[in-house]
Every structure is written in structure tokens, then in C-alpha cells.
Coordinates of C-alpha atoms in Angstrom, one line a residue:
M1 CA 6.6 18.8 -3.4
R2 CA 9.2 21.2 -1.9
R3 CA 7.9 20.5 1.6
R4 CA 8.3 16.7 1.1
V5 CA 11.8 17.1 -0.3
K6 CA 12.7 19.4 2.7
F7 CA 11.2 16.9 5.1
Y8 CA 13.0 13.8 3.8
G9 CA 16.2 15.7 3.2
S10 CA 16.2 16.8 6.8
I11 CA 15.8 13.3 8.0
L12 CA 18.5 11.9 5.7
L13 CA 21.0 14.7 6.7
F14 CA 20.2 14.1 10.4
V15 CA 20.7 10.3 10.1
V16 CA 24.2 10.9 8.5
L17 CA 25.2 13.4 11.2
Q18 CA 23.8 11.1 13.9
L19 CA 25.8 8.2 12.6
F20 CA 29.0 10.2 12.6
I21 CA 28.5 11.5 16.1
S22 CA 27.5 8.1 17.5
T23 CA 30.6 6.3 16.2
Q24 CA 33.1 8.2 18.4
C25 CA 33.9 5.3 20.7
A26 CA 34.6 1.6 20.3
F27 CA 35.5 -1.4 22.4
A28 CA 37.0 -4.8 21.7
H29 CA 36.6 -8.3 23.0
V30 CA 39.2 -9.7 25.3
A31 CA 41.9 -12.0 23.9
V32 CA 45.1 -13.4 25.0
I33 CA 48.2 -11.8 23.4
R34 CA 50.9 -13.5 25.4
V35 CA 51.4 -16.4 27.8
E36 CA 54.3 -17.2 30.0
P37 CA 55.4 -20.0 29.9
A38 CA 54.6 -20.0 26.2
D39 CA 51.8 -22.1 24.7
G40 CA 53.2 -25.5 23.9
A41 CA 56.4 -25.0 25.9
L42 CA 58.4 -28.0 27.1
L43 CA 59.9 -27.1 30.5
A44 CA 62.7 -28.8 32.4
V45 CA 61.6 -27.3 35.8
P46 CA 57.9 -27.2 36.9
P47 CA 56.6 -23.6 36.8
T48 CA 55.3 -22.0 40.0
T49 CA 53.3 -19.3 38.2
M50 CA 51.8 -18.6 34.9
T51 CA 51.0 -15.1 33.5
L52 CA 48.5 -14.3 30.7
W53 CA 48.4 -10.9 29.0
F54 CA 45.1 -9.8 27.5
D55 CA 44.5 -7.0 24.9
E56 CA 41.6 -5.5 27.0
T57 CA 40.7 -5.1 30.7
M58 CA 38.6 -7.8 32.3
V59 CA 36.4 -8.3 35.3
D60 CA 38.1 -10.4 37.9
R61 CA 34.8 -11.6 39.5
F62 CA 33.7 -13.1 36.3
S63 CA 37.1 -14.6 35.2
S64 CA 38.4 -18.0 36.2
V65 CA 41.0 -20.7 35.3
Q66 CA 41.2 -24.5 35.6
L67 CA 44.3 -26.7 35.2
V68 CA 43.9 -30.3 34.1
D69 CA 46.5 -33.0 33.5
R70 CA 46.8 -35.3 30.5
Q71 CA 43.9 -37.5 31.7
N72 CA 41.7 -34.3 31.9
Q73 CA 41.7 -34.6 35.7
P74 CA 41.5 -31.2 37.5
V75 CA 44.6 -30.2 39.5
S76 CA 43.8 -28.7 42.9
G77 CA 45.6 -25.8 44.5
V78 CA 45.4 -23.4 41.5
T79 CA 44.6 -19.8 42.3
M80 CA 44.1 -16.8 40.0
Q81 CA 44.5 -13.1 40.5
V82 CA 43.8 -10.2 38.0
D83 CA 46.3 -7.3 38.2
S84 CA 44.6 -4.6 40.3
D85 CA 46.2 -1.7 38.4
T86 CA 45.9 -2.5 34.7
H87 CA 43.2 -5.3 34.9
D88 CA 44.7 -6.8 31.7
R89 CA 47.0 -9.4 33.2
M90 CA 46.1 -12.6 34.9
R91 CA 48.5 -14.3 37.3
V92 CA 48.0 -17.9 38.0
T93 CA 49.7 -19.6 41.0
L94 CA 50.4 -23.3 40.5
P95 CA 51.0 -26.0 43.0
T96 CA 54.0 -28.3 42.8
L97 CA 53.6 -30.2 39.5
S98 CA 54.9 -33.6 38.7
P99 CA 56.3 -34.4 35.2
G100 CA 53.6 -34.6 32.6
S101 CA 51.5 -32.6 30.2
Y102 CA 49.0 -29.9 31.4
T103 CA 46.3 -27.7 30.0
L104 CA 45.2 -24.4 31.5
F105 CA 41.7 -23.4 30.6
W106 CA 40.8 -19.8 31.1
K107 CA 37.6 -17.7 31.0
A108 CA 37.6 -13.9 31.0
L109 CA 34.7 -11.4 30.9
S110 CA 35.6 -8.2 29.1
D111 CA 35.2 -5.1 31.2
D112 CA 34.5 -3.2 28.0
D113 CA 31.7 -5.0 26.3
G114 CA 30.8 -7.9 28.6
H115 CA 31.9 -10.6 26.0
L116 CA 32.9 -13.8 27.6
S117 CA 36.1 -15.2 26.0
Q118 CA 37.6 -18.5 26.8
G119 CA 40.6 -20.5 25.6
F120 CA 43.4 -22.7 26.8
T121 CA 47.2 -23.0 26.8
T122 CA 49.3 -26.1 27.1
F123 CA 52.7 -26.9 28.5
A124 CA 54.7 -30.0 29.6
V125 CA 57.1 -30.7 32.4
G126 CA 59.9 -33.1 31.7
S127 CA 60.2 -35.0 28.4
E128 CA 56.5 -35.6 27.7
A129 CA 55.0 -33.7 24.8
P130 CA 52.3 -31.1 25.6
T131 CA 48.6 -32.1 25.2
D132 CA 47.2 -32.1 21.7
P133 CA 45.2 -28.9 21.2
A134 CA 42.5 -30.8 19.5
K135 CA 41.9 -32.9 22.6
A136 CA 42.0 -29.9 24.8
T137 CA 39.4 -28.2 22.6
S138 CA 37.0 -31.1 22.9
V139 CA 37.1 -30.8 26.7
G140 CA 37.2 -27.1 27.4
V141 CA 35.7 -25.0 24.7
E142 CA 31.9 -24.5 24.7
K143 CA 29.8 -24.3 21.6
T144 CA 27.1 -21.7 20.8
T145 CA 23.9 -22.9 22.4
A146 CA 20.5 -22.9 20.8
T147 CA 19.2 -20.4 23.4
E148 CA 22.0 -18.0 22.6
G149 CA 21.4 -18.3 18.9
L150 CA 17.7 -17.8 19.2
L151 CA 18.1 -14.7 21.4
R152 CA 20.5 -13.2 19.0
W153 CA 18.3 -14.0 16.0
L154 CA 15.3 -12.3 17.7
N155 CA 17.4 -9.3 18.6
Y156 CA 18.5 -8.8 15.0
L157 CA 15.0 -9.5 13.7
L158 CA 13.3 -6.9 15.9
L159 CA 16.0 -4.3 15.1
M160 CA 15.7 -4.9 11.4
T161 CA 11.9 -4.6 11.6
V162 CA 12.2 -1.2 13.5
L163 CA 14.7 0.1 11.0
G164 CA 12.7 -1.2 8.0
A165 CA 9.5 0.4 9.2
L166 CA 11.2 3.7 9.6
A167 CA 12.7 3.4 6.2
M168 CA 9.4 2.5 4.5
L169 CA 7.7 5.4 6.3
G170 CA 10.3 7.9 5.2
W171 CA 10.9 6.9 1.6
V172 CA 8.5 4.3 0.3
L173 CA 5.0 5.3 1.4
P174 CA 3.8 8.0 -1.0
T175 CA 1.8 10.8 0.6
A176 CA 0.1 12.2 -2.5
Q177 CA -3.0 10.2 -3.5
G178 CA -5.6 10.6 -6.2
T179 CA -8.8 10.8 -4.1
P180 CA -9.7 11.6 -0.5
A181 CA -10.7 8.0 0.0
A182 CA -7.3 6.8 -1.2
A183 CA -5.6 9.4 1.0
A184 CA -7.6 8.0 4.0
A185 CA -6.5 4.4 3.1
Q186 CA -2.9 5.6 2.9
Q187 CA -3.2 7.2 6.3
R188 CA -4.5 4.0 7.8
L189 CA -1.6 2.1 6.1
R190 CA 0.9 4.6 7.5
R191 CA -0.6 4.2 11.0
H192 CA -0.4 0.4 10.8
M193 CA 3.3 0.7 9.8
L194 CA 3.9 2.9 12.8
W195 CA 2.3 0.4 15.0
V196 CA 4.5 -2.4 13.5
G197 CA 7.6 -0.3 14.4
A198 CA 6.4 0.6 17.8
G199 CA 5.4 -3.0 18.6
S200 CA 8.8 -4.3 17.4
A201 CA 10.6 -1.7 19.6
G202 CA 8.5 -2.7 22.6
A203 CA 9.2 -6.4 21.9
A204 CA 12.9 -5.7 21.6
F205 CA 12.7 -3.9 25.0
L206 CA 11.2 -7.0 26.6
L207 CA 13.8 -9.2 24.8
G208 CA 16.5 -7.1 26.5
F209 CA 15.6 -8.7 29.9
A210 CA 16.0 -12.2 28.4
L211 CA 19.4 -11.1 27.0
L212 CA 20.3 -9.8 30.4
A213 CA 19.4 -13.1 32.1
W214 CA 21.4 -15.1 29.5
Q215 CA 24.4 -12.8 30.0
L216 CA 24.2 -13.1 33.7
Q217 CA 24.0 -16.9 33.4
T218 CA 27.1 -16.8 31.1
A219 CA 29.0 -14.6 33.5
Q220 CA 28.1 -16.9 36.5
A221 CA 29.6 -19.8 34.6
A222 CA 33.0 -18.0 34.5
S223 CA 32.7 -16.5 38.0
A224 CA 35.5 -17.5 40.4
V225 CA 33.5 -16.1 43.4
D226 CA 30.3 -17.4 44.8
S227 CA 27.9 -14.6 45.6
A228 CA 24.2 -13.7 45.4
L229 CA 22.5 -13.4 42.0
F230 CA 21.5 -9.8 42.7
A231 CA 25.1 -8.8 43.6
Q232 CA 26.4 -10.4 40.4
G233 CA 23.8 -8.7 38.3
W234 CA 24.5 -5.4 39.9
E235 CA 28.2 -5.8 39.2
L236 CA 27.5 -6.9 35.6
L237 CA 25.4 -3.8 34.9
G238 CA 27.5 -1.3 36.9
R239 CA 31.1 -2.5 36.2
T240 CA 31.1 -3.7 32.7
Q241 CA 30.8 -1.9 29.4
W242 CA 28.2 -4.5 28.3
G243 CA 26.0 -3.5 31.2
I244 CA 26.2 0.2 30.2
L245 CA 25.5 -0.7 26.6
W246 CA 22.5 -2.8 27.7
L247 CA 21.1 0.1 29.7
V248 CA 21.6 2.5 26.8
R249 CA 19.9 -0.1 24.5
Q250 CA 16.9 -0.4 26.7
L251 CA 16.5 3.4 26.9
L252 CA 16.8 3.8 23.2
Y253 CA 14.1 1.2 22.5
L254 CA 11.9 2.9 25.0
F255 CA 12.4 6.3 23.2
V256 CA 11.8 4.7 19.8
A257 CA 8.6 2.9 20.9
A258 CA 7.3 6.0 22.6
G259 CA 8.1 8.2 19.6
L260 CA 6.4 5.8 17.2
W261 CA 3.4 5.4 19.4
R262 CA 3.0 9.2 19.5
L263 CA 3.4 9.4 15.7
A264 CA 0.8 6.7 15.3
T265 CA -1.8 8.4 17.5
R266 CA -1.6 11.8 16.0
P267 CA -2.4 13.1 12.5
K268 CA 0.6 13.5 10.3
E269 CA 0.0 17.2 9.8
S270 CA 0.2 17.9 13.5
V271 CA 3.5 16.1 14.1
S272 CA 6.6 18.2 14.4
L273 CA 9.7 17.5 12.3
W274 CA 11.7 17.4 15.5
L275 CA 9.9 14.3 16.7
W276 CA 10.7 12.5 13.4
L277 CA 14.4 13.5 13.8
F278 CA 14.4 12.3 17.4
V279 CA 13.0 8.9 16.4
Y280 CA 15.4 8.5 13.4
G281 CA 18.4 9.6 15.5
R282 CA 17.6 7.0 18.2
A283 CA 17.3 4.3 15.5
V284 CA 20.8 5.2 14.3
D285 CA 22.0 5.0 17.9
L286 CA 20.5 1.5 18.2
A287 CA 22.6 0.4 15.1
V288 CA 25.7 1.8 16.7
V289 CA 25.1 0.1 20.1
Q290 CA 24.5 -3.2 18.3
A291 CA 27.7 -2.7 16.4
L292 CA 29.5 -2.1 19.7
T293 CA 28.2 -5.4 21.2
G294 CA 29.4 -7.4 18.1
H295 CA 32.8 -7.7 16.6
A296 CA 33.2 -4.0 15.6
G297 CA 35.5 -3.1 18.4
S298 CA 38.6 -4.8 17.1
S299 CA 41.8 -3.4 18.4
H300 CA 43.3 -1.8 15.3
Q301 CA 44.2 1.7 14.2
D302 CA 41.1 2.2 12.0
W303 CA 38.6 1.4 14.7
L304 CA 36.4 4.4 13.9
L305 CA 36.1 3.4 10.3
T306 CA 35.3 -0.2 11.4
L307 CA 32.6 0.9 13.7
A308 CA 31.0 3.2 11.1
A309 CA 31.2 0.4 8.5
T310 CA 29.4 -2.0 10.9
A311 CA 26.7 0.5 11.7
V312 CA 26.2 1.3 8.0
H313 CA 26.0 -2.5 7.4
L314 CA 23.2 -2.8 10.0
L315 CA 21.3 0.2 8.7
A316 CA 21.5 -1.0 5.1
A317 CA 20.3 -4.4 6.2
G318 CA 17.4 -2.8 8.0
V319 CA 16.4 -0.9 4.9
W320 CA 16.5 -3.9 2.7
I321 CA 15.6 -6.9 4.9
G322 CA 13.6 -4.9 7.4
G323 CA 11.7 -3.2 4.7
L324 CA 10.8 -6.5 3.1
L325 CA 9.6 -7.9 6.4
T326 CA 7.5 -4.8 7.1
L327 CA 5.9 -4.9 3.7
C328 CA 5.1 -8.6 4.1
L329 CA 3.5 -7.9 7.5
L330 CA 1.4 -5.2 6.0
F331 CA 0.3 -7.2 3.0
G332 CA -3.0 -8.0 4.7
T333 CA -3.7 -4.4 5.3
V334 CA -3.0 -3.5 1.7
R335 CA -5.3 -6.3 0.5
N336 CA -8.2 -5.3 2.9
E337 CA -8.0 -1.7 1.6
G338 CA -7.9 -3.0 -2.0
H339 CA -11.3 -1.5 -3.0
H340 CA -9.6 1.9 -2.9
A341 CA -7.3 0.8 -5.8
R342 CA -9.8 1.8 -8.4
L343 CA -10.1 5.2 -6.7
G344 CA -6.4 6.0 -7.4
W345 CA -4.8 4.6 -4.3
R346 CA -1.1 4.0 -4.7
P347 CA 0.1 2.4 -1.4
I348 CA 3.8 1.8 -2.3
D349 CA 6.2 3.8 -4.4
W350 CA 7.9 0.8 -6.0
R351 CA 10.4 3.1 -7.8
A352 CA 11.6 4.5 -4.4
F353 CA 11.6 1.0 -2.8
T354 CA 13.7 -0.4 -5.7
L355 CA 16.2 2.5 -5.4
A356 CA 16.4 2.1 -1.6
A357 CA 17.0 -1.7 -2.0
V358 CA 19.7 -1.2 -4.6
V359 CA 21.6 1.4 -2.6
S360 CA 21.2 -0.8 0.5
V361 CA 22.6 -3.9 -1.2
G362 CA 25.5 -1.9 -2.5
L363 CA 26.3 -0.6 1.0
L364 CA 25.9 -4.2 2.3
L365 CA 28.4 -5.6 -0.2
A366 CA 31.0 -2.8 0.4
S367 CA 30.8 -2.8 4.2
G368 CA 30.6 -6.6 4.3
L369 CA 33.8 -7.1 2.2
Y370 CA 35.6 -4.5 4.3
R371 CA 34.6 -6.3 7.5
T372 CA 35.4 -9.7 6.1
G373 CA 38.9 -8.7 5.4
Q374 CA 39.3 -7.7 9.1
L375 CA 37.5 -10.6 10.8
V376 CA 38.9 -13.4 8.6
I377 CA 42.7 -13.1 8.5
S378 CA 43.3 -15.5 5.5
A379 CA 41.7 -17.7 2.9
D380 CA 42.6 -20.7 5.0
A381 CA 40.6 -19.3 7.9
L382 CA 37.7 -18.6 5.5
L383 CA 37.6 -22.2 4.2
T384 CA 38.6 -24.3 7.2
T385 CA 36.9 -22.7 10.3
R386 CA 33.3 -22.7 11.4
Y387 CA 33.2 -18.9 11.4
G388 CA 34.5 -18.8 7.8
Q389 CA 32.1 -21.5 6.6
L390 CA 29.2 -19.6 8.2
L391 CA 30.3 -16.5 6.5
L392 CA 30.4 -18.2 3.2
G393 CA 26.9 -19.6 3.8
K394 CA 25.7 -16.1 4.6
V395 CA 27.2 -14.7 1.4
L396 CA 25.5 -17.5 -0.6
L397 CA 22.2 -16.6 1.0
V398 CA 22.7 -13.0 0.2
C399 CA 23.3 -13.9 -3.5
V400 CA 20.2 -16.0 -3.7
V401 CA 18.1 -13.4 -2.0
G402 CA 19.6 -10.7 -4.2
L403 CA 18.5 -12.7 -7.3
C404 CA 15.0 -12.9 -5.9
G405 CA 15.1 -9.1 -5.4
L406 CA 16.3 -8.6 -9.0
A407 CA 13.4 -10.7 -10.3
N408 CA 11.0 -8.6 -8.2
A409 CA 12.5 -5.4 -9.5
L410 CA 12.1 -6.6 -13.1
V411 CA 8.4 -7.5 -12.5
V412 CA 7.8 -4.1 -10.8
H413 CA 9.6 -2.3 -13.6
P414 CA 8.7 -4.0 -16.9
R415 CA 10.7 -1.4 -18.9
L416 CA 13.8 -2.5 -17.1
A417 CA 13.0 -6.1 -17.9
V418 CA 12.5 -5.3 -21.6
W419 CA 15.8 -3.3 -21.7
L420 CA 17.7 -6.1 -20.0
G421 CA 16.1 -8.8 -22.1
R422 CA 17.1 -6.9 -25.3
H423 CA 20.7 -6.8 -24.2
L424 CA 20.6 -10.5 -23.2
G425 CA 19.1 -11.5 -26.5
F426 CA 15.7 -12.9 -25.4
R427 CA 12.4 -11.7 -24.0
L428 CA 13.1 -11.6 -20.3
I429 CA 9.7 -10.3 -19.3
D430 CA 8.0 -13.4 -20.8
R431 CA 10.2 -15.7 -18.7
L432 CA 9.4 -13.7 -15.6
E433 CA 5.7 -13.9 -16.3
R434 CA 5.9 -17.7 -16.4
V435 CA 7.9 -17.7 -13.1
V436 CA 5.9 -15.1 -11.2
G437 CA 2.5 -15.9 -12.8
E438 CA 1.2 -12.3 -13.3
R439 CA 1.5 -10.0 -16.2
A440 CA 1.4 -6.7 -14.2
L441 CA 1.7 -5.8 -10.6
R442 CA -1.5 -4.4 -9.3
A443 CA -1.6 -1.9 -6.4
T444 CA -2.9 -4.4 -3.9
R445 CA -0.5 -7.3 -4.8
L446 CA 3.1 -7.9 -3.9
P447 CA 5.5 -9.9 -6.1
R448 CA 5.3 -13.5 -5.2
L449 CA 9.0 -13.8 -5.0
M450 CA 9.1 -11.1 -2.3
V451 CA 7.9 -13.8 0.1
F452 CA 11.0 -15.9 -0.8
E453 CA 13.1 -12.8 -0.5
A454 CA 11.9 -12.1 3.0
T455 CA 12.3 -15.7 4.0
G456 CA 15.9 -15.6 2.8
G457 CA 16.3 -12.5 4.8
L458 CA 15.3 -14.4 8.0
L459 CA 17.9 -17.0 7.2
I460 CA 20.5 -14.4 6.7
L461 CA 19.7 -13.0 10.2
G462 CA 20.1 -16.5 11.6
A463 CA 23.6 -16.7 10.0
V464 CA 24.4 -13.3 11.5
A465 CA 23.3 -14.4 14.9
L466 CA 25.6 -17.4 14.8
L467 CA 28.5 -15.3 13.5
T468 CA 28.3 -12.8 16.3
A469 CA 28.3 -15.6 18.8
S470 CA 31.5 -17.1 17.3
V471 CA 35.1 -16.0 17.6
P472 CA 36.5 -14.7 14.3
P473 CA 39.6 -16.6 13.1
R474 CA 42.2 -13.9 13.5
T475 CA 44.9 -15.9 15.3
V476 CA 48.4 -16.2 13.8
E477 CA 48.2 -19.9 12.9
Y478 CA 46.0 -19.1 9.9
T479 CA 48.7 -16.8 8.5
I480 CA 51.6 -19.2 8.6
A481 CA 52.4 -21.4 5.6
P482 CA 54.1 -24.7 6.6
A483 CA 56.7 -24.0 3.9
D484 CA 57.8 -20.9 5.8
I485 CA 58.7 -22.9 8.9
K486 CA 62.4 -23.8 8.6
P487 CA 64.5 -24.9 11.5
V488 CA 67.7 -23.9 9.6
L489 CA 68.5 -20.7 7.7
G490 CA 71.6 -19.5 6.1
Q491 CA 72.8 -16.1 4.9
R492 CA 76.0 -14.6 3.5
V493 CA 77.2 -11.4 5.2
D494 CA 80.5 -9.8 4.1
D495 CA 82.9 -12.7 3.9
L496 CA 80.9 -14.9 6.3
I497 CA 78.4 -17.6 5.6
V498 CA 76.2 -17.5 8.7
T499 CA 73.9 -20.5 9.6
L500 CA 71.2 -20.3 12.3
Q501 CA 69.5 -23.4 13.6
A502 CA 66.8 -23.8 16.3
K503 CA 65.9 -27.0 18.2
P504 CA 63.1 -28.0 18.6
N505 CA 62.0 -24.8 16.8
R506 CA 58.8 -24.0 18.7
I507 CA 57.5 -21.4 21.0
G508 CA 59.1 -21.7 24.4
R509 CA 62.6 -22.9 25.2
N510 CA 64.9 -23.5 22.2
L511 CA 68.6 -24.2 21.6
F512 CA 69.9 -21.8 19.0
S513 CA 73.1 -22.8 17.2
V514 CA 75.1 -20.3 15.1
R515 CA 77.9 -21.2 12.8
G516 CA 80.0 -18.7 11.0
V517 CA 82.4 -19.8 8.2
S518 CA 84.6 -17.3 6.4
T519 CA 85.2 -17.5 2.7
Q520 CA 88.7 -16.1 3.1
R521 CA 91.8 -18.3 3.3
V522 CA 92.9 -16.5 6.5
A523 CA 89.9 -16.2 8.6
A524 CA 89.8 -13.8 11.6
P525 CA 88.7 -15.6 14.8
I526 CA 85.2 -15.0 16.1
A527 CA 85.3 -13.2 19.5
R528 CA 81.6 -12.8 20.2
V529 CA 78.1 -13.8 18.9
A530 CA 75.0 -11.9 20.0
L531 CA 71.4 -12.7 19.1
N532 CA 68.6 -10.1 19.1
F533 CA 64.9 -11.2 18.8
A534 CA 62.1 -8.9 17.6
Y535 CA 58.6 -10.0 17.1
L536 CA 57.0 -8.8 13.9
G537 CA 53.3 -9.8 14.5
E538 CA 50.3 -7.6 15.2
T539 CA 51.2 -7.4 18.9
R540 CA 54.8 -6.4 18.3
E541 CA 54.4 -3.2 20.3
L542 CA 53.5 -5.3 23.4
Q543 CA 56.5 -7.6 23.0
E544 CA 59.8 -6.3 24.3
P545 CA 62.9 -7.2 22.2
L546 CA 64.9 -10.0 23.6
A547 CA 68.7 -10.5 23.4
G548 CA 71.3 -13.0 24.4
I549 CA 75.0 -13.8 24.1
A550 CA 75.8 -17.2 22.6
E551 CA 78.6 -19.4 24.1
E552 CA 81.2 -21.1 22.0
V553 CA 80.9 -24.9 22.3
E554 CA 83.2 -25.8 19.4
P555 CA 85.5 -23.8 17.2
G556 CA 83.2 -21.7 15.0
I557 CA 80.0 -22.9 16.7
F558 CA 78.1 -20.9 19.2
Q559 CA 74.9 -21.8 21.1
L560 CA 72.3 -20.0 23.1
A561 CA 69.5 -21.7 25.1
G562 CA 66.4 -20.0 26.5
N563 CA 62.8 -18.9 26.1
Y564 CA 63.3 -16.3 23.4
L565 CA 60.5 -17.3 21.0
T566 CA 57.6 -16.3 23.2
Q567 CA 54.9 -16.0 20.6
A568 CA 54.0 -17.9 17.4
G569 CA 54.4 -16.0 14.2
P570 CA 57.1 -13.9 12.4
W571 CA 60.3 -12.9 14.1
Q572 CA 63.4 -11.1 13.1
I573 CA 66.5 -12.6 14.5
D574 CA 69.6 -10.5 14.2
V575 CA 72.9 -12.4 14.6
T576 CA 75.8 -10.1 15.2
I577 CA 79.3 -11.6 14.9
Q578 CA 82.3 -9.7 16.3
R579 CA 85.8 -10.6 15.0
H580 CA 89.2 -9.3 15.9
G581 CA 90.4 -6.7 13.5
K582 CA 87.2 -6.5 11.5
A583 CA 83.9 -4.6 11.6
D584 CA 80.9 -6.3 13.1
S585 CA 78.9 -8.5 10.7
T586 CA 75.1 -8.7 11.2
A587 CA 72.8 -11.3 9.5
H588 CA 69.1 -10.5 9.5
F589 CA 67.0 -13.7 9.6
F590 CA 63.2 -13.7 9.0
W591 CA 62.1 -16.5 11.3
V592 CA 58.7 -18.1 11.7
A593 CA 57.9 -19.7 15.1
P594 CA 55.2 -22.3 14.6
P595 CA 52.1 -22.4 16.9
A596 CA 51.4 -25.2 19.2
G597 CA 49.5 -28.0 17.5
K598 CA 48.7 -28.4 13.8
I599 CA 49.0 -25.5 11.4
A600 CA 46.0 -24.7 9.1
P601 CA 46.7 -25.7 5.5

């Protein structure tokens, strides 16, 4: 008993330490944080260049742009160049443009994780309004393909099976048996479970080449340079973080498959503890690598906690869903060895499995809620976007599968069912017997609802595959309430009533009008009005403060025209009024610049 506790305790401690050590780096997907001219801008003079700032570095070979007019016809003569020093800025040179509305579609491959991001920005020259973003989306944004979804689903399925097999080997398969025949049957079951894990790791290794081919095809679609397939593949693996992570993933699966193969071909007594620790450590590394290739690398201050939470989420899902899949796969082995049941064979420690499932579900809920708060920026984004609706569907599936798991737990532990039924006021175990159809769980039978539970787990993995292929709704338009957008604001400062108005009140060029009216009978004349603009959004550290001096157009009315609202979202506009013989008066306005297009409700 002490040896078993020492063995499992060493594995658990090593897994925790490995998780902490492996989560010391994180990367983020590339996203546009600023565009000049601003998205949705109405320009009087045709621009000659456009500049896009990204929050991560990108690979210039696999990045491209396309400019189309209002009729969705491509505009020739457009060139693109990525900044050679920082690699986070894209400069687009434009030809001479005639008056009209234009949309610039961009594609950029992240240098950190190889994620291909794409989007668009609109602007108009002259008096014509910019292109409706909904129309632009229908032309330029690609949807998740069935091939991509299938590859991601298989990737998660095989990872869960590997993690589940290791979890069942470590904590669910009891070693002590009543008779030598039962011990031999348990040894065969253990060997079969090792082969399931090794086969899943080998299949995941082969799947990696399909993922590489799909990623190369995706990168080629965004490539601005025609070159040989081998050269592009070499650059994808050697110059992008995704390529490095792919190589690490392949090596880890090789190590895990080889380790499980060695464990399966040798008696348990002759296997060193270090080999077990090596295999479990590489499994934790696989969860961390998978977290890095998903949405865990968001650019915020608590990135380490985010990466750890995502890795824990994957590990917990592996214990629960992967464990279910492994047990279902081995059901035939348990049934074939059923003649040993009367000899004292106990193939599965249901108490340990229930405890592992409960702990895993708790970790899944905690880490899932934490990640949801980061990936979905508001309730509007959760309810109105495809990503949010997929996430709600996943949560619903988890609840249904969790209820099946609860029913299985009550069947496995009749005392728990009796205790719960007593507190609920009816005989719960009788109801479960009618649903499940068996009074007691024999050693060679699994709860019938476990099949439904495992099937629900497969559907959950499908939802996860679609979620990781989609862009989380974290843009500012989902945080802006229409009631907060006001073209005119007023405020009293000292003896002045200051009014600020912006026309047309959108990102890009605006005309700001300031009126200052004194409440005193003898008002001091206004000598100077200065406006200072500071962005308050998440990218405020990347947006330099802007300032301008307003000109007096009428007595007491000052105006300032220019491109001062460069990003959608919250701004602080400070209006400083200087008067002869009085101290400066400053009014602080909280201003909301609406995004281009419609605002989410």
C-alpha cells in the first residue's frame, strides 16, 4: 500500500511541477490594433498609403492585401511591405484613387504561432459613404472549412485518448486482485490500455503531417510571393512559432508512443518509476503545446495564468472525456475476461474513477469560466456571435453529459443514490433502476449511460474544434452601448458651461465645436481653447495622446477639424479654456467613438 501511494504521489507531484515549468512562455494571435486612415473614415483627399499596426509580429511572405471598390472589383497597383525592423506594421502603397468607397482586405500569418488572421478596413474618398461592413464580410472573410474542423476534432480526440489512458492507468486500474488468475486478467487489461495510449499517440503523430499540409495550404492562400512548395514549407517550419510548436508536438508524441510501447512490452514490476514520470511529463507538455496553438496566448498581463488555466482545462478534459473513451474502447476486453469475475477480479476502481471525474469536472468549470470571461468580452458577444453561440452550445453539452455522469455515479454508488434520494424525498435508486435497467453493476459491465456520456464527450470535442478555429469576439464594438454614443456633451467647470460637439462623430476626420458660456454677468473673453485626446481602450499604451488648438469661428465658438479619433471605443477629451485674468478651466469629457458599421445590441 505504501509503495502504491508513493508511486502515484510521485506521478501527481511530477505532473504539477511539469505543468508549472512548461507554462513559462506564451504567444498570441495577430490582430489589428490601429489603422491609418481609420476604419470607416471619410476622406476629402485620396490617400497614397495605408498603415496597419498589429499586436504581434507577422511573416511577410505569408501576408497579403487586396483593395476592392464598391462593386467588389479589385484595384490594381496596390503593393504591401512589412516593416523590416519590428515586423508588426504593414505599409500599403495605393495608386491614384478616384472618389468612391473602398475596402482593404488583409491576411497576416502570425510569426509567433502560425495562426492566419484576416480582416478588412473600409474608407471612402469624397462624399460617398464607406462600404457597409456586412457586405464586405460576405466577400472577404472565409468560414471554417469541414477539413479544418475534422482535423482539429481528430487532434483533440487523440490527445484526450492519450491523456485518458494515462489517467486510467495511474488512478483507476487497481493493482491488488483476489486471485492469481484475476491478477493475470488485470495485467492483460493494463497492457491493452497501454496499447490504446500508444496507438493514439502514434495516430496523433501521423495526423500531425495532415495538420502541416493543411497549415501550408492556408499559408499559401495568404502568400504574396510565388515560390516552390518546399521553400514555403521550410520557411513555415523554420521562421514561425507554429512551425516550432509543430516540431515539438511531433517529438512529444514520438516520446509518449515509445514510452507507452516500452511499458506495454515489459512487466510492470521491471519498469522504472523514471519511465512513468517521463511519459507523464511529456503528456503535460502536449497539453501545454496544444494550449499555445489555441487562444491561450492572448496579449494581456496575466498571460501565464491564462496559459496554465488552458492547460489545466485540457488535462481535466483528458481525465474525464478521455477516460470515458478509453473505458468504452476496453469494454470488449473486460467482457472477454469476464470469467475471472467470480475469482475476485476487480478491473476498475469505480470509487477512484468517480473521484477523478468529479475533480476534473470541477476544474473544467472553473478554468472554463475564467477563459470565457477573457475570450468573450461581453454578454452581447456571447449571444450574437457565432463564437458565443458555439460556446453556449458547448456549455449545454457539458451540462447534459454531466447529468449522465451523475446518473452513472449514482448507479455505481447505490449508497450515494439512497442518501440523495432521502434528501430529495423519493427513492432515487428505484428511478435509476428503471432508467438504467440493472439493479447492481457487475464487474464486467459498464453503466449503459456511460455510452451516452462518451458520445456527448465526442460532441463536446467537436464544439472545441470549431471554437479554436474561430476568432473570439473581443473587439470593441461589443462593449459599446448605443446609449453611450452622444454627439454632444455638456459640462460645468468653474463659472463656465462648456459644450463639446463632434460631426459626424465617427472614427476618422471630425469637426469638433466647443462653446463656452459664462454664468457671470461680466464674462472674461476666451483667449484660447485647446483639446487633448487620450484613448482609454485596451490598446491605450500603443496610442499616443493627440492635441490640437481650436480656432474661433464666432464669438464664443471654437472649432477644430482633424483625424483625432483614430480608434473606436472610449476616449477622454480634455477641453482647456484660457481666459484673460482667470485661471485655466479644463472640462474632462468621456467620449465614445462608434465603430464603423452597426453596433452590437
